[in-house]
PDB file of C-alpha atoms and ligand atoms in Angstrom:
ATOM      1  CA  MET M 118     -15.727  -1.219  17.059  1.00  0.00           C
ATOM      2  CA  THR M 119     -16.308  -0.129  13.428  1.00  0.00           C
ATOM      3  CA  GLN M 120     -13.780  -1.571  11.053  1.00  0.00           C
ATOM      4  CA  PRO M 121     -11.967   0.834   8.722  1.00  0.00           C
ATOM      5  CA  ARG M 122     -13.055   0.727   5.084  1.00  0.00           C
ATOM      6  CA  PRO M 123     -10.701  -1.724   3.347  1.00  0.00           C
ATOM      7  CA  LEU M 124      -8.292  -0.560   0.657  1.00  0.00           C
ATOM      8  CA  VAL M 125      -7.004  -2.693  -2.204  1.00  0.00           C
ATOM      9  CA  ALA M 126      -4.096  -0.929  -3.906  1.00  0.00           C
ATOM     10  CA  GLY M 127      -2.238  -2.159  -6.975  1.00  0.00           C
ATOM     11  CA  ASN M 128       1.453  -1.364  -7.327  1.00  0.00           C
ATOM     12  CA  TRP M 129       2.442  -1.606 -10.991  1.00  0.00           C
ATOM     13  CA  LYS M 130       6.108  -0.941 -10.181  1.00  0.00           C
ATOM     14  CA  MET M 131       8.148  -0.312 -13.379  1.00  0.00           C
ATOM     15  CA  ASN M 132       5.471  -1.799 -15.635  1.00  0.00           C
ATOM     16  CA  GLY M 133       2.966  -0.138 -17.908  1.00  0.00           C
ATOM     17  CA  GLU M 134       2.757   2.151 -20.931  1.00  0.00           C
ATOM     18  CA  GLN M 135       0.003   4.298 -22.382  1.00  0.00           C
ATOM     19  CA  ALA M 136      -1.578   1.119 -23.821  1.00  0.00           C
ATOM     20  CA  SER M 137      -1.990  -0.209 -20.288  1.00  0.00           C
ATOM     21  CA  TRP M 138      -4.822   2.276 -19.925  1.00  0.00           C
ATOM     22  CA  LYS M 139      -7.151  -0.467 -21.132  1.00  0.00           C
ATOM     23  CA  GLU M 140      -6.519  -2.415 -17.889  1.00  0.00           C
ATOM     24  CA  ALA M 141      -7.303   0.641 -15.766  1.00  0.00           C
ATOM     25  CA  GLU M 142     -10.338   1.369 -17.912  1.00  0.00           C
ATOM     26  CA  SER M 143     -11.685  -2.195 -17.490  1.00  0.00           C
ATOM     27  CA  LEU M 144     -11.148  -1.983 -13.764  1.00  0.00           C
ATOM     28  CA  ALA M 145     -12.899   1.378 -13.519  1.00  0.00           C
ATOM     29  CA  GLY M 146     -15.766  -0.105 -15.559  1.00  0.00           C
ATOM     30  CA  LEU M 147     -16.067  -3.119 -13.259  1.00  0.00           C
ATOM     31  CA  LEU M 148     -16.040  -0.861 -10.217  1.00  0.00           C
ATOM     32  CA  ALA M 149     -18.681   1.422 -11.684  1.00  0.00           C
ATOM     33  CA  ALA M 150     -20.952  -1.529 -12.440  1.00  0.00           C
ATOM     34  CA  GLU M 151     -20.420  -3.274  -9.099  1.00  0.00           C
ATOM     35  CA  THR M 152     -22.006  -1.283  -6.320  1.00  0.00           C
ATOM     36  CA  ALA M 153     -21.558  -3.998  -3.706  1.00  0.00           C
ATOM     37  CA  VAL M 154     -17.774  -3.623  -3.366  1.00  0.00           C
ATOM     38  CA  ARG M 155     -17.101  -1.983  -0.024  1.00  0.00           C
ATOM     39  CA  ALA M 156     -13.334  -1.550  -0.486  1.00  0.00           C
ATOM     40  CA  GLU M 157     -11.610   1.496  -1.882  1.00  0.00           C
ATOM     41  CA  VAL M 158      -9.612   0.539  -4.951  1.00  0.00           C
ATOM     42  CA  MET M 159      -6.450   2.221  -6.179  1.00  0.00           C
ATOM     43  CA  LEU M 160      -3.851   1.782  -8.899  1.00  0.00           C
ATOM     44  CA  CYS M 161      -0.303   3.072  -8.461  1.00  0.00           C
ATOM     45  CA  PRO M 162       1.092   3.107 -12.020  1.00  0.00           C
ATOM     46  CA  PRO M 163       4.563   4.375 -12.934  1.00  0.00           C
ATOM     47  CA  ALA M 164       4.924   8.160 -12.711  1.00  0.00           C
ATOM     48  CA  THR M 165       4.698   8.515 -16.498  1.00  0.00           C
ATOM     49  CA  LEU M 166       1.047   7.394 -16.392  1.00  0.00           C
ATOM     50  CA  ILE M 167      -0.236   9.272 -13.360  1.00  0.00           C
ATOM     51  CA  THR M 168      -1.303  12.410 -15.210  1.00  0.00           C
ATOM     52  CA  SER M 169      -3.215  10.596 -17.948  1.00  0.00           C
ATOM     53  CA  PHE M 170      -4.790   8.100 -15.519  1.00  0.00           C
ATOM     54  CA  GLY M 171      -5.584  10.965 -13.153  1.00  0.00           C
ATOM     55  CA  HIS M 172      -7.436  12.868 -15.868  1.00  0.00           C
ATOM     56  CA  GLN M 173      -9.156   9.857 -17.383  1.00  0.00           C
ATOM     57  CA  LEU M 174     -10.305   8.541 -14.020  1.00  0.00           C
ATOM     58  CA  GLU M 175     -11.670  11.825 -12.755  1.00  0.00           C
ATOM     59  CA  GLY M 176     -15.119  11.133 -11.326  1.00  0.00           C
ATOM     60  CA  SER M 177     -14.463   7.372 -11.291  1.00  0.00           C
ATOM     61  CA  LYS M 178     -14.320   5.244  -8.129  1.00  0.00           C
ATOM     62  CA  LEU M 179     -10.845   4.000  -9.090  1.00  0.00           C
ATOM     63  CA  MET M 180      -8.200   6.091  -7.334  1.00  0.00           C
ATOM     64  CA  VAL M 181      -4.654   6.779  -8.506  1.00  0.00           C
ATOM     65  CA  GLY M 182      -1.521   6.758  -6.361  1.00  0.00           C
ATOM     66  CA  GLY M 183       2.200   7.293  -6.811  1.00  0.00           C
ATOM     67  CA  GLN M 184       4.907   4.751  -5.973  1.00  0.00           C
ATOM     68  CA  ASP M 185       7.338   7.150  -4.295  1.00  0.00           C
ATOM     69  CA  CYS M 186       7.914  10.859  -3.735  1.00  0.00           C
ATOM     70  CA  HIS M 187      10.707  13.195  -2.673  1.00  0.00           C
ATOM     71  CA  GLY M 188      10.529  14.863   0.740  1.00  0.00           C
ATOM     72  CA  GLU M 189      11.054  18.403  -0.569  1.00  0.00           C
ATOM     73  CA  LEU M 190       8.471  20.603  -2.209  1.00  0.00           C
ATOM     74  CA  SER M 191      10.643  21.458  -5.231  1.00  0.00           C
ATOM     75  CA  GLY M 192      14.258  22.107  -6.145  1.00  0.00           C
ATOM     76  CA  ALA M 193      17.439  20.624  -7.534  1.00  0.00           C
ATOM     77  CA  HIS M 194      16.634  16.915  -7.287  1.00  0.00           C
ATOM     78  CA  THR M 195      17.046  15.529 -10.784  1.00  0.00           C
ATOM     79  CA  GLY M 196      14.735  12.668 -11.566  1.00  0.00           C
ATOM     80  CA  ASP M 197      12.639  13.052  -8.432  1.00  0.00           C
ATOM     81  CA  ILE M 198       8.985  13.970  -8.067  1.00  0.00           C
ATOM     82  CA  SER M 199       7.453  15.843  -5.141  1.00  0.00           C
ATOM     83  CA  ALA M 200       4.285  14.824  -3.352  1.00  0.00           C
ATOM     84  CA  GLU M 201       2.737  18.093  -4.533  1.00  0.00           C
ATOM     85  CA  MET M 202       3.468  17.128  -8.159  1.00  0.00           C
ATOM     86  CA  LEU M 203       1.745  13.774  -7.623  1.00  0.00           C
ATOM     87  CA  ALA M 204      -1.287  15.544  -6.180  1.00  0.00           C
ATOM     88  CA  ASP M 205      -1.260  17.968  -9.100  1.00  0.00           C
ATOM     89  CA  ALA M 206      -1.209  15.012 -11.523  1.00  0.00           C
ATOM     90  CA  GLY M 207      -4.306  13.498  -9.915  1.00  0.00           C
ATOM     91  CA  ALA M 208      -2.904  11.151  -7.274  1.00  0.00           C
ATOM     92  CA  SER M 209      -4.600  10.877  -3.913  1.00  0.00           C
ATOM     93  CA  ALA M 210      -1.984   8.678  -2.236  1.00  0.00           C
ATOM     94  CA  VAL M 211       1.630   7.612  -2.488  1.00  0.00           C
ATOM     95  CA  ILE M 212       3.465   4.456  -1.455  1.00  0.00           C
ATOM     96  CA  VAL M 213       6.554   5.219   0.640  1.00  0.00           C
ATOM     97  CA  GLY M 214       9.234   2.874   1.934  1.00  0.00           C
ATOM     98  CA  HIS M 215       8.468  -0.055  -0.353  1.00  0.00           C
ATOM     99  CA  SER M 216      11.155  -2.667   0.275  1.00  0.00           C
ATOM    100  CA  GLU M 217      12.370  -2.270  -3.321  1.00  0.00           C
ATOM    101  CA  ARG M 218      13.031   1.427  -2.583  1.00  0.00           C
ATOM    102  CA  ARG M 219      14.622   0.597   0.760  1.00  0.00           C
ATOM    103  CA  THR M 220      16.909  -1.911  -1.004  1.00  0.00           C
ATOM    104  CA  ASP M 221      17.524  -0.346  -4.432  1.00  0.00           C
ATOM    105  CA  HIS M 222      17.881   3.216  -3.150  1.00  0.00           C
ATOM    106  CA  GLY M 223      19.124   2.633   0.388  1.00  0.00           C
ATOM    107  CA  GLU M 224      16.135   4.426   1.893  1.00  0.00           C
ATOM    108  CA  THR M 225      16.259   4.517   5.675  1.00  0.00           C
ATOM    109  CA  SER M 226      13.183   4.640   7.867  1.00  0.00           C
ATOM    110  CA  GLU M 227      13.973   8.290   8.576  1.00  0.00           C
ATOM    111  CA  ALA M 228      13.933   9.042   4.840  1.00  0.00           C
ATOM    112  CA  VAL M 229      10.631   7.193   4.604  1.00  0.00           C
ATOM    113  CA  ARG M 230       9.173   9.281   7.448  1.00  0.00           C
ATOM    114  CA  ILE M 231      10.210  12.489   5.664  1.00  0.00           C
ATOM    115  CA  LYS M 232       8.461  11.245   2.513  1.00  0.00           C
ATOM    116  CA  ALA M 233       5.337  10.350   4.501  1.00  0.00           C
ATOM    117  CA  GLU M 234       5.343  13.849   6.012  1.00  0.00           C
ATOM    118  CA  ALA M 235       5.697  15.294   2.511  1.00  0.00           C
ATOM    119  CA  ALA M 236       2.706  13.234   1.406  1.00  0.00           C
ATOM    120  CA  HIS M 237       0.641  14.671   4.272  1.00  0.00           C
ATOM    121  CA  ARG M 238       1.826  18.200   3.447  1.00  0.00           C
ATOM    122  CA  ALA M 239       0.519  17.692  -0.107  1.00  0.00           C
ATOM    123  CA  GLY M 240      -2.795  16.267   1.095  1.00  0.00           C
ATOM    124  CA  LEU M 241      -1.962  12.724   0.004  1.00  0.00           C
ATOM    125  CA  VAL M 242      -2.479   9.511   1.928  1.00  0.00           C
ATOM    126  CA  ALA M 243       0.895   7.949   2.746  1.00  0.00           C
ATOM    127  CA  ILE M 244       0.997   4.163   2.346  1.00  0.00           C
ATOM    128  CA  ILE M 245       3.979   3.262   4.529  1.00  0.00           C
ATOM    129  CA  CYS M 246       5.501  -0.168   3.852  1.00  0.00           C
ATOM    130  CA  VAL M 247       7.257  -2.284   6.463  1.00  0.00           C
ATOM    131  CA  GLY M 248       8.427  -5.885   6.315  1.00  0.00           C
ATOM    132  CA  GLU M 249      11.105  -8.330   7.357  1.00  0.00           C
ATOM    133  CA  THR M 250      13.577 -10.190   5.158  1.00  0.00           C
ATOM    134  CA  GLU M 251      13.744 -13.976   5.043  1.00  0.00           C
ATOM    135  CA  THR M 252      16.832 -13.990   7.277  1.00  0.00           C
ATOM    136  CA  GLU M 253      15.170 -11.745   9.829  1.00  0.00           C
ATOM    137  CA  ARG M 254      12.153 -14.048   9.963  1.00  0.00           C
ATOM    138  CA  LYS M 255      14.337 -17.144  10.317  1.00  0.00           C
ATOM    139  CA  GLN M 256      16.208 -15.458  13.165  1.00  0.00           C
ATOM    140  CA  GLY M 257      12.955 -14.739  14.971  1.00  0.00           C
ATOM    141  CA  ASP M 258      13.416 -10.982  14.536  1.00  0.00           C
ATOM    142  CA  THR M 259      10.233 -10.224  12.603  1.00  0.00           C
ATOM    143  CA  LEU M 260       8.349  -8.299  15.277  1.00  0.00           C
ATOM    144  CA  ASN M 261      11.430  -6.287  16.305  1.00  0.00           C
ATOM    145  CA  VAL M 262      12.146  -5.323  12.711  1.00  0.00           C
ATOM    146  CA  ILE M 263       8.542  -4.273  12.108  1.00  0.00           C
ATOM    147  CA  CYS M 264       8.534  -2.282  15.330  1.00  0.00           C
ATOM    148  CA  GLU M 265      11.778  -0.485  14.402  1.00  0.00           C
ATOM    149  CA  GLN M 266      10.633   0.302  10.859  1.00  0.00           C
ATOM    150  CA  LEU M 267       7.299   1.553  12.103  1.00  0.00           C
ATOM    151  CA  SER M 268       8.848   3.747  14.796  1.00  0.00           C
ATOM    152  CA  GLY M 269      11.257   5.266  12.304  1.00  0.00           C
ATOM    153  CA  SER M 270       8.850   5.689   9.388  1.00  0.00           C
ATOM    154  CA  LEU M 271       5.609   6.841  10.998  1.00  0.00           C
ATOM    155  CA  PRO M 272       5.115  10.622  11.300  1.00  0.00           C
ATOM    156  CA  GLN M 273       4.294  11.650  14.868  1.00  0.00           C
ATOM    157  CA  ASN M 274       0.970  13.192  13.942  1.00  0.00           C
ATOM    158  CA  ALA M 275      -0.165  10.475  11.522  1.00  0.00           C
ATOM    159  CA  LYS M 276      -3.919  10.071  11.376  1.00  0.00           C
ATOM    160  CA  ALA M 277      -6.189   7.257  10.284  1.00  0.00           C
ATOM    161  CA  GLY M 278      -7.367   9.474   7.427  1.00  0.00           C
ATOM    162  CA  ASN M 279      -3.943  10.235   5.988  1.00  0.00           C
ATOM    163  CA  THR M 280      -1.886   7.118   6.666  1.00  0.00           C
ATOM    164  CA  VAL M 281      -2.076   3.452   5.728  1.00  0.00           C
ATOM    165  CA  ILE M 282       0.423   0.827   6.854  1.00  0.00           C
ATOM    166  CA  ALA M 283       1.317  -2.011   4.478  1.00  0.00           C
ATOM    167  CA  TYR M 284       2.897  -5.112   5.989  1.00  0.00           C
ATOM    168  CA  GLU M 285       4.922  -6.685   3.191  1.00  0.00           C
ATOM    169  CA  PRO M 286       7.305  -9.481   4.143  1.00  0.00           C
ATOM    170  CA  VAL M 287      10.203  -8.953   1.710  1.00  0.00           C
ATOM    171  CA  TRP M 288      10.526 -12.706   1.067  1.00  0.00           C
ATOM    172  CA  ALA M 289       6.860 -12.896   0.008  1.00  0.00           C
ATOM    173  CA  ILE M 290       7.035 -10.139  -2.618  1.00  0.00           C
ATOM    174  CA  GLY M 291       6.891 -11.547  -6.127  1.00  0.00           C
ATOM    175  CA  THR M 292       7.826 -15.063  -4.974  1.00  0.00           C
ATOM    176  CA  GLY M 293       4.453 -16.807  -4.724  1.00  0.00           C
ATOM    177  CA  LEU M 294       5.226 -17.439  -1.044  1.00  0.00           C
ATOM    178  CA  THR M 295       3.028 -16.108   1.759  1.00  0.00           C
ATOM    179  CA  PRO M 296       3.290 -16.314   5.543  1.00  0.00           C
ATOM    180  CA  THR M 297       0.811 -18.572   7.335  1.00  0.00           C
ATOM    181  CA  LEU M 298      -2.448 -16.887   8.238  1.00  0.00           C
ATOM    182  CA  ASP M 299      -1.404 -17.081  11.906  1.00  0.00           C
ATOM    183  CA  ASP M 300       1.846 -15.300  11.130  1.00  0.00           C
ATOM    184  CA  VAL M 301       0.010 -12.580   9.195  1.00  0.00           C
ATOM    185  CA  GLY M 302      -2.392 -12.193  12.120  1.00  0.00           C
ATOM    186  CA  GLU M 303       0.448 -11.968  14.631  1.00  0.00           C
ATOM    187  CA  VAL M 304       2.226  -9.179  12.729  1.00  0.00           C
ATOM    188  CA  HIS M 305      -0.949  -7.201  12.049  1.00  0.00           C
ATOM    189  CA  ARG M 306      -1.991  -7.459  15.722  1.00  0.00           C
ATOM    190  CA  HIS M 307       1.465  -6.253  16.693  1.00  0.00           C
ATOM    191  CA  ILE M 308       1.290  -3.307  14.282  1.00  0.00           C
ATOM    192  CA  ARG M 309      -2.144  -2.336  15.652  1.00  0.00           C
ATOM    193  CA  ALA M 310      -0.808  -2.443  19.205  1.00  0.00           C
ATOM    194  CA  GLU M 311       2.210  -0.326  18.228  1.00  0.00           C
ATOM    195  CA  LEU M 312      -0.059   2.200  16.512  1.00  0.00           C
ATOM    196  CA  THR M 313      -2.258   2.359  19.594  1.00  0.00           C
ATOM    197  CA  GLY M 314       0.764   3.092  21.772  1.00  0.00           C
ATOM    198  CA  LYS M 315       1.987   5.828  19.399  1.00  0.00           C
ATOM    199  CA  LEU M 316      -1.218   7.474  18.180  1.00  0.00           C
ATOM    200  CA  GLY M 317      -3.906   6.519  20.667  1.00  0.00           C
ATOM    201  CA  GLU M 318      -6.839   4.164  20.365  1.00  0.00           C
ATOM    202  CA  ASP M 319      -9.009   6.302  18.053  1.00  0.00           C
ATOM    203  CA  GLU M 320      -6.468   6.849  15.285  1.00  0.00           C
ATOM    204  CA  ALA M 321      -5.002   3.351  15.602  1.00  0.00           C
ATOM    205  CA  SER M 322      -8.299   1.529  15.356  1.00  0.00           C
ATOM    206  CA  GLY M 323      -9.285   3.457  12.235  1.00  0.00           C
ATOM    207  CA  MET M 324      -5.953   3.085  10.438  1.00  0.00           C
ATOM    208  CA  ARG M 325      -5.855   0.575   7.597  1.00  0.00           C
ATOM    209  CA  ILE M 326      -3.176  -2.118   7.805  1.00  0.00           C
ATOM    210  CA  LEU M 327      -2.775  -3.821   4.430  1.00  0.00           C
ATOM    211  CA  TYR M 328      -1.131  -7.154   3.782  1.00  0.00           C
ATOM    212  CA  GLY M 329       1.109  -7.354   0.699  1.00  0.00           C
ATOM    213  CA  GLY M 330       3.220 -10.153  -0.754  1.00  0.00           C
ATOM    214  CA  SER M 331       1.982 -12.594  -3.423  1.00  0.00           C
ATOM    215  CA  VAL M 332      -1.694 -11.807  -2.926  1.00  0.00           C
ATOM    216  CA  LYS M 333      -3.574 -13.572  -5.741  1.00  0.00           C
ATOM    217  CA  PRO M 334      -7.256 -14.183  -6.499  1.00  0.00           C
ATOM    218  CA  ASP M 335      -6.989 -17.689  -4.984  1.00  0.00           C
ATOM    219  CA  ASN M 336      -5.495 -16.706  -1.623  1.00  0.00           C
ATOM    220  CA  ALA M 337      -7.013 -13.243  -1.168  1.00  0.00           C
ATOM    221  CA  ALA M 338     -10.188 -14.329   0.638  1.00  0.00           C
ATOM    222  CA  ASP M 339      -8.220 -16.187   3.327  1.00  0.00           C
ATOM    223  CA  LEU M 340      -5.651 -13.422   3.790  1.00  0.00           C
ATOM    224  CA  MET M 341      -8.258 -10.643   3.884  1.00  0.00           C
ATOM    225  CA  ALA M 342     -10.282 -12.563   6.497  1.00  0.00           C
ATOM    226  CA  VAL M 343      -7.426 -12.409   9.037  1.00  0.00           C
ATOM    227  CA  ALA M 344      -8.162 -10.068  11.958  1.00  0.00           C
ATOM    228  CA  ASP M 345      -6.578  -6.619  11.577  1.00  0.00           C
ATOM    229  CA  VAL M 346      -6.042  -7.075   7.838  1.00  0.00           C
ATOM    230  CA  ASN M 347      -7.832  -4.134   6.206  1.00  0.00           C
ATOM    231  CA  GLY M 348      -7.005  -4.735   2.572  1.00  0.00           C
ATOM    232  CA  ALA M 349      -4.113  -5.588   0.301  1.00  0.00           C
ATOM    233  CA  LEU M 350      -1.167  -4.061  -1.503  1.00  0.00           C
ATOM    234  CA  VAL M 351      -0.838  -6.075  -4.689  1.00  0.00           C
ATOM    235  CA  GLY M 352       2.035  -6.181  -7.166  1.00  0.00           C
ATOM    236  CA  GLY M 353       1.993  -8.716 -10.010  1.00  0.00           C
ATOM    237  CA  ALA M 354      -1.702  -9.550  -9.782  1.00  0.00           C
ATOM    238  CA  SER M 355      -2.686  -5.885 -10.206  1.00  0.00           C
ATOM    239  CA  LEU M 356      -1.351  -5.646 -13.765  1.00  0.00           C
ATOM    240  CA  LYS M 357      -4.346  -7.376 -15.326  1.00  0.00           C
ATOM    241  CA  ALA M 358      -7.815  -6.061 -14.554  1.00  0.00           C
ATOM    242  CA  ASP M 359      -9.310  -9.565 -14.293  1.00  0.00           C
ATOM    243  CA  ASP M 360      -6.739 -10.793 -11.770  1.00  0.00           C
ATOM    244  CA  PHE M 361      -6.981  -7.636  -9.721  1.00  0.00           C
ATOM    245  CA  TRP M 362     -10.753  -7.821  -9.793  1.00  0.00           C
ATOM    246  CA  GLY M 363     -10.521 -11.366  -8.412  1.00  0.00           C
ATOM    247  CA  ILE M 364      -8.869  -9.830  -5.342  1.00  0.00           C
ATOM    248  CA  VAL M 365     -11.058  -6.722  -5.074  1.00  0.00           C
ATOM    249  CA  SER M 366     -14.240  -8.798  -5.261  1.00  0.00           C
ATOM    250  CA  VAL M 367     -13.339 -10.501  -1.980  1.00  0.00           C
ATOM    251  CA  TYR M 368     -14.902  -7.332  -0.590  1.00  0.00           C
ATOM    252  CA  SER M 369     -18.106  -7.666  -2.574  1.00  0.00           C
ATOM    253  CA  GLU M 370     -21.075  -7.775  -0.216  1.00  0.00           C
ATOM    254  CA  LYS M 371     -23.211  -9.871  -2.510  1.00  0.00           C
TER     255      LYS M 371
HETATM  256  C1  PEP X 680       4.481  -5.410  -3.935  1.00  0.00           C
HETATM  257  O1  PEP X 680       5.433  -5.205  -4.639  1.00  0.00           O
HETATM  258  O2  PEP X 680       4.059  -4.489  -3.200  1.00  0.00           O
HETATM  259  C2  PEP X 680       3.866  -6.730  -3.940  1.00  0.00           C
HETATM  260  C3  PEP X 680       3.100  -7.051  -2.959  1.00  0.00           C
HETATM  261  O3  PEP X 680       4.174  -7.540  -5.013  1.00  0.00           O
HETATM  262  P1  PEP X 680       3.528  -9.004  -5.352  1.00  0.00           P
HETATM  263  O4  PEP X 680       2.044  -8.899  -5.106  1.00  0.00           O
HETATM  264  O5  PEP X 680       3.863  -9.236  -6.776  1.00  0.00           O
HETATM  265  O6  PEP X 680       4.157  -9.971  -4.406  1.00  0.00           O
END
């Protein structure tokens, strides 16, 4: 079966100012010069940078995504941004349900599903994050938690072309810790099976399942070689073009 085209997406979180453009520019330059990279590459900067990155990267292979969106099209939601606004600013995707949003803003899986549906409505790819906490893993609940989050967060009519799943164990985010390769493989296999049950074989086999959580240039090749891992969602190591490139180039066909 043909494998989906990998995606390597960088989540800058609450980091980056106008001057950070130089990192995006270097990355876009590396991507333009390197024709052998078979992955799609995306940066998700803070909302304040999406418009300028969107304009500056027009025509480049480097894509821009948002880190969150509201479920509504517009209205009285101070401080929020709709999926349509992200699309208007030049984004082609949006991360929804990142564990930091689930924790900091109490987002439920239902809220995440509404955001993913909003992303689809606006023509954006929804990158839906799921992942267990350290306690849940220690209690042996990982697969149940993933299954519950996926069931609650995945829109019923999600398609391989408009949805990406990111498996991000909460305890691995920003800690330098990663699950064993067997554990990553087990969760990704489980997610693929769940997707098959919900969406059918065709959509499920084409849907990208990213691994995220302390992906660095020195562990990326091993993590990306695990079956059913179709790319990475990268936090800290996406802030510097050289580090991020060390991860992206795992997908260089040279
Ligand atoms: C993330 O926040 O999505 C993430 C994976 O962070 P880090 O790579 O820094 O662990």
